[in-house]
Amino acid sequence: MKLLPLVFANLRRHKLRTILTMLGVALATFLFASLRSVVTTLNAGTEVASASRMGVQNATAIVFPLPMSYKARLEAVPGVKAVSWANWFGGQYGDGKVFFATFAVDPESYLAMYPEIVVPPDQKEAFLRERTAALVGRGLMEQFGWKVGQNVTIKGTIFPGDWIFTIRGVYTPSVRAIDDRSFIFQYAALDERLQHRISPGWYTLQLTDPSLAAGVAQTIDDMFRNSSAATKTMTEKAFNQSFVTMWGNVQFLMNSIGMAVVFAILMVTANAMMMTARERTGEVAVLKTIGFTDRTLFLLVMLEASVLTLTGAILGLGGAKLLYSGTGFNGFGFLPGFDVSAGTLVIGFAIALGLAVVSGIVPAVRAARLSIVQALRHVE
Amino acid sequence: MKIPFIYNLRSIAQRPVSTAMTALGVALVVAVFVAMLALANGFRATLVKTGSPDNVIVLRRGATSEMESGLPRESARLIAADPRIAAGAEGRPLMSSETFVVINIPRAVGEGVNNVVARGVGDEAFAVRNVHIVAGRKFTSGRSEVILGKKIVPRFAHTAIGDTLRFAGRDWTVVGHFEASGSSLESEVWGEAEQFMPVFRGEVFQSIIFRLRDPAAFDEVKRALEGDQRLTVQAQRESAFYAGQSGILTKILTVLAVMITSIMAVGAVFGAVNTMYAAVASRTPEIAVLLTLGFAPRSVLVSFLAEAAAIAFLGGIAGALLALPINGIVTSTTNWNSFSEVAFAFRVTPGLLLAGVLFAVVMGLVGGFFPAWRAARLRVVQALR
């Protein structure tokens, strides 16, 4: 560690070059963290999914409903503790430019099944009591500047017309991966206005024991195989995963761009290190003459490269972490709970170290192998 | 007087490694830039191509996509009577009444299923939509037969002619494959509307598409249809409708491309700045000689800017070449307006490549400016000492 003052002195020599290279690494790690977080955020939805919850949807496609009569039959399946049902509503507010999820749920069973959706007891009471009440996520309340008790008009795209709801409750998700921008109202309100001509879009089941999932899914799908609406039953995780795959190959896209970014910056840092080393040939010879060993000189260059890239990484990764958690970025509503995970930070630092090794190794070996006589001969 | 450009080229050749690294940094930025815009481009082109400006698409009033729409048979009959609709082969109106649903079918690779559009059509659809059979034959009226868009064939299981696809509780024989000049229709399953109606959404169509006798008459037709008391419909030009369908995703991809590449570009510019400062520092005596010989400081500035631009230009060309092979690679994503998978190909256009190279040169000029400025302001006496 006695070498550190020398390393810092060297870094201060070309202040501009040092700063630019550091910032280059900072930008690269920032981009890397952002890109990887898109993937981890998309996958987070599948990881927080409860193992004891399952979804039942129409086997043809999720846009087709399931009969209401299935409720009783699902409840009778061994291993099923509770059944809830819901419908996608597809509502728009105002000019319709802001996308948010709107669905109709059976309120009591739904809230019981999702303890992650936290509602103050008095608001929950008010939401359950009133047929046209709505429960809205905190994020959406803030975005539109809504207040509890306010009437809002939602335009239906699937169920045409203007629908007026009174906001009676605000929920806060206890895990970040659950969307805090959803608009939830009572299934009964939908059913009533459409004169009972609708039926649930999907059912959610609570199991008595997560290990029963495979058997329960088999039983249910067999039971309805030859009825008017065949079902597809899957765990919540598989259900969420099917949405992730709908984005196409995001993971591949993000990883390829991330690779390109890292390589581009590798070029910049490696170039800076080589230029630095070339300028110091004479100096290295002098250091060797006064007794610095080859190993020390090797270390000197490697340390310089590491300080450069790690400082850059601290700026870039720290910046990404602070920026995204500070601004509550949610990918224009498509990536609720966007967050830079600890894993991403660790990989980011590993990349920075890798950058240091790759960009430093050539100049470091060259410095260590330098022959004094040869080097000094070039100095005038 | 101008300093000959060959001086810069020779100087670049003097330090090949450093030049190559800087250029490669720029190249990667340009490659990402071109690739991402090619993705957005390909998606948009595929959807835009689906609609023709000569066609009108009619949906239920208030519906933003075909999925949300519903039109009774009676509406189809009323619309078909409009004299402004072009006539087809046997004098029948060139109008296609279609049902639209999204179904799950198993993927060819792996376990999962994916959403695709199942469109129920009649005979007229082939003429109105400009769709041609490339293998097998059309479905026969009254039979459980389907034809598949050619982009579906390699991506999903049981898609060869003669295979059986199972959906909606019935077995459907695949009897043909069709192409639709690269549009999103090639990601769809087509069957007879009369067969699809009873198993899916009942006696309603989702959309009615017709060819105009005179494309300029669109506004007139729109007014007539939307003003008709017996109909609750909205009419749009088919081209505008599909362009609108691509809107959100194209915007997201373009914004993402610009954001990512501008951040990357800043990094690459830093690299260029470092390289050019080092170049100026190592050539201080040379620059002093140039100034002594009588070259104006402005000429020195231009000369070094040209050198930086040349390095970046090399990078730009390399980046464009790196990105070129992705042209035509087919990928897929979900069209969130219809909730179904759309396959499309990356589309690298000459304009895009040119934009990439220009982008590179701009990076070079920005990165080269301050080092060139320093070179131009060099004091001859000090530099030669």
Short mmCIF file of C-alpha atoms in Angstrom, two decimals, chain A residues 204-343:
data_model
loop_
_atom_site.label_atom_id
_atom_site.label_comp_id
_atom_site.label_asym_id
_atom_site.label_seq_id
_atom_site.Cartn_x
_atom_site.Cartn_y
_atom_site.Cartn_z
CA THR A 204 -57.17 -17.17 -8.72
CA LEU A 205 -56.81 -20.05 -6.27
CA GLN A 206 -55.22 -20.20 -2.86
CA LEU A 207 -53.85 -23.64 -2.08
CA THR A 208 -53.67 -25.22 1.34
CA ASP A 209 -50.12 -26.35 0.52
CA PRO A 210 -47.85 -25.16 -2.33
CA SER A 211 -46.60 -28.69 -2.96
CA LEU A 212 -50.04 -29.67 -4.24
CA ALA A 213 -49.81 -27.26 -7.22
CA ALA A 214 -49.08 -29.79 -9.96
CA GLY A 215 -51.81 -32.18 -8.84
CA VAL A 216 -54.42 -29.46 -8.46
CA ALA A 217 -53.66 -28.08 -11.94
CA GLN A 218 -54.04 -31.56 -13.42
CA THR A 219 -57.33 -32.20 -11.60
CA ILE A 220 -58.86 -28.90 -12.68
CA ASP A 221 -57.80 -29.09 -16.33
CA ASP A 222 -59.04 -32.69 -16.57
CA MET A 223 -62.33 -31.74 -14.97
CA PHE A 224 -63.11 -29.06 -17.57
CA ARG A 225 -61.46 -30.66 -20.58
CA ASN A 226 -64.72 -31.49 -22.33
CA SER A 227 -66.86 -28.64 -21.09
CA SER A 228 -67.76 -25.45 -22.94
CA ALA A 229 -64.62 -23.68 -21.73
CA ALA A 230 -61.52 -25.82 -21.24
CA THR A 231 -59.10 -24.37 -18.68
CA LYS A 232 -55.40 -23.89 -18.30
CA THR A 233 -54.24 -23.83 -14.70
CA MET A 234 -50.77 -22.69 -13.73
CA THR A 235 -48.85 -21.34 -10.81
CA GLU A 236 -48.68 -17.60 -10.37
CA LYS A 237 -45.02 -17.73 -11.30
CA ALA A 238 -45.72 -19.46 -14.63
CA PHE A 239 -48.61 -17.06 -15.19
CA ASN A 240 -46.35 -14.03 -14.74
CA GLN A 241 -43.59 -15.64 -16.76
CA SER A 242 -45.89 -15.96 -19.75
CA PHE A 243 -46.18 -12.17 -19.72
CA VAL A 244 -42.41 -11.76 -19.60
CA THR A 245 -41.93 -13.98 -22.64
CA MET A 246 -44.47 -11.88 -24.51
CA TRP A 247 -41.91 -9.09 -24.71
CA GLY A 248 -39.91 -11.30 -27.01
CA ASN A 249 -36.24 -11.64 -26.57
CA VAL A 250 -35.68 -8.65 -24.32
CA GLN A 251 -33.06 -10.44 -22.33
CA PHE A 252 -30.96 -11.15 -25.42
CA LEU A 253 -31.38 -7.60 -26.71
CA MET A 254 -30.37 -6.00 -23.42
CA ASN A 255 -27.42 -8.33 -22.96
CA SER A 256 -26.09 -7.68 -26.45
CA ILE A 257 -26.28 -3.94 -26.01
CA GLY A 258 -24.67 -4.27 -22.58
CA MET A 259 -21.78 -6.23 -24.13
CA ALA A 260 -21.29 -3.62 -26.82
CA VAL A 261 -21.22 -0.87 -24.20
CA VAL A 262 -18.64 -2.67 -22.10
CA PHE A 263 -16.42 -3.36 -25.12
CA ALA A 264 -16.67 0.22 -26.35
CA ILE A 265 -15.49 1.51 -22.98
CA LEU A 266 -12.81 -1.18 -22.79
CA MET A 267 -11.34 0.37 -25.92
CA VAL A 268 -11.38 3.82 -24.33
CA THR A 269 -9.73 2.74 -21.06
CA ALA A 270 -7.21 0.42 -22.69
CA ASN A 271 -6.20 3.19 -25.05
CA ALA A 272 -5.77 5.63 -22.16
CA MET A 273 -3.62 3.16 -20.21
CA MET A 274 -1.42 2.44 -23.21
CA MET A 275 -0.89 6.11 -23.96
CA THR A 276 0.01 6.70 -20.35
CA ALA A 277 2.47 3.83 -20.32
CA ARG A 278 4.13 4.91 -23.55
CA GLU A 279 4.77 8.39 -22.20
CA ARG A 280 6.42 7.00 -19.09
CA THR A 281 8.91 4.62 -20.64
CA GLY A 282 11.86 6.72 -19.53
CA GLU A 283 10.49 7.12 -16.04
CA VAL A 284 9.96 3.40 -15.59
CA ALA A 285 13.60 2.85 -16.53
CA VAL A 286 14.68 5.36 -13.91
CA LEU A 287 12.51 3.69 -11.25
CA LYS A 288 14.08 0.37 -12.11
CA THR A 289 17.54 1.88 -11.90
CA ILE A 290 16.92 3.12 -8.38
CA GLY A 291 15.78 -0.34 -7.28
CA PHE A 292 12.08 -0.82 -7.96
CA THR A 293 11.48 -4.47 -8.78
CA ASP A 294 9.64 -5.73 -11.88
CA ARG A 295 6.82 -6.94 -9.67
CA THR A 296 6.35 -3.52 -8.10
CA LEU A 297 6.23 -1.83 -11.47
CA PHE A 298 3.69 -4.37 -12.70
CA LEU A 299 1.59 -3.70 -9.60
CA LEU A 300 1.92 0.05 -10.07
CA VAL A 301 0.27 -0.03 -13.49
CA MET A 302 -2.40 -2.51 -12.43
CA LEU A 303 -3.26 -0.44 -9.36
CA GLU A 304 -3.55 2.67 -11.48
CA ALA A 305 -5.94 0.93 -13.86
CA SER A 306 -7.99 -0.45 -10.96
CA VAL A 307 -8.33 2.89 -9.22
CA LEU A 308 -9.44 4.39 -12.52
CA THR A 309 -12.13 1.83 -13.33
CA LEU A 310 -13.37 1.24 -9.77
CA THR A 311 -13.87 4.96 -9.15
CA GLY A 312 -15.76 5.09 -12.44
CA ALA A 313 -17.86 2.10 -11.40
CA ILE A 314 -18.71 3.68 -8.03
CA LEU A 315 -19.91 6.79 -9.85
CA GLY A 316 -21.83 4.89 -12.51
CA LEU A 317 -23.43 2.17 -10.41
CA GLY A 318 -24.09 4.47 -7.46
CA GLY A 319 -25.56 7.03 -9.83
CA ALA A 320 -27.89 4.45 -11.36
CA LYS A 321 -29.02 3.16 -7.97
CA LEU A 322 -29.72 6.64 -6.60
CA LEU A 323 -31.31 7.97 -9.77
CA TYR A 324 -33.80 5.14 -10.22
CA SER A 325 -34.82 4.79 -6.59
CA GLY A 326 -34.88 8.58 -6.18
CA THR A 327 -37.11 9.31 -9.17
CA GLY A 328 -39.29 6.20 -8.83
CA PHE A 329 -38.69 5.44 -12.51
CA ASN A 330 -41.19 2.84 -13.77
CA GLY A 331 -40.45 2.57 -17.49
CA PHE A 332 -43.46 4.66 -18.55
CA GLY A 333 -45.72 2.33 -16.58
CA PHE A 334 -44.39 -0.82 -18.20
CA LEU A 335 -41.81 -1.67 -15.52
CA PRO A 336 -43.37 -1.23 -12.09
CA GLY A 337 -40.85 -1.48 -9.27
CA PHE A 338 -37.84 -0.76 -11.49
CA ASP A 339 -34.81 -1.27 -9.27
CA VAL A 340 -31.09 -1.88 -9.53
CA SER A 341 -30.59 -5.14 -7.66
CA ALA A 342 -27.62 -6.03 -5.44
CA GLY A 343 -26.67 -8.72 -7.94
#
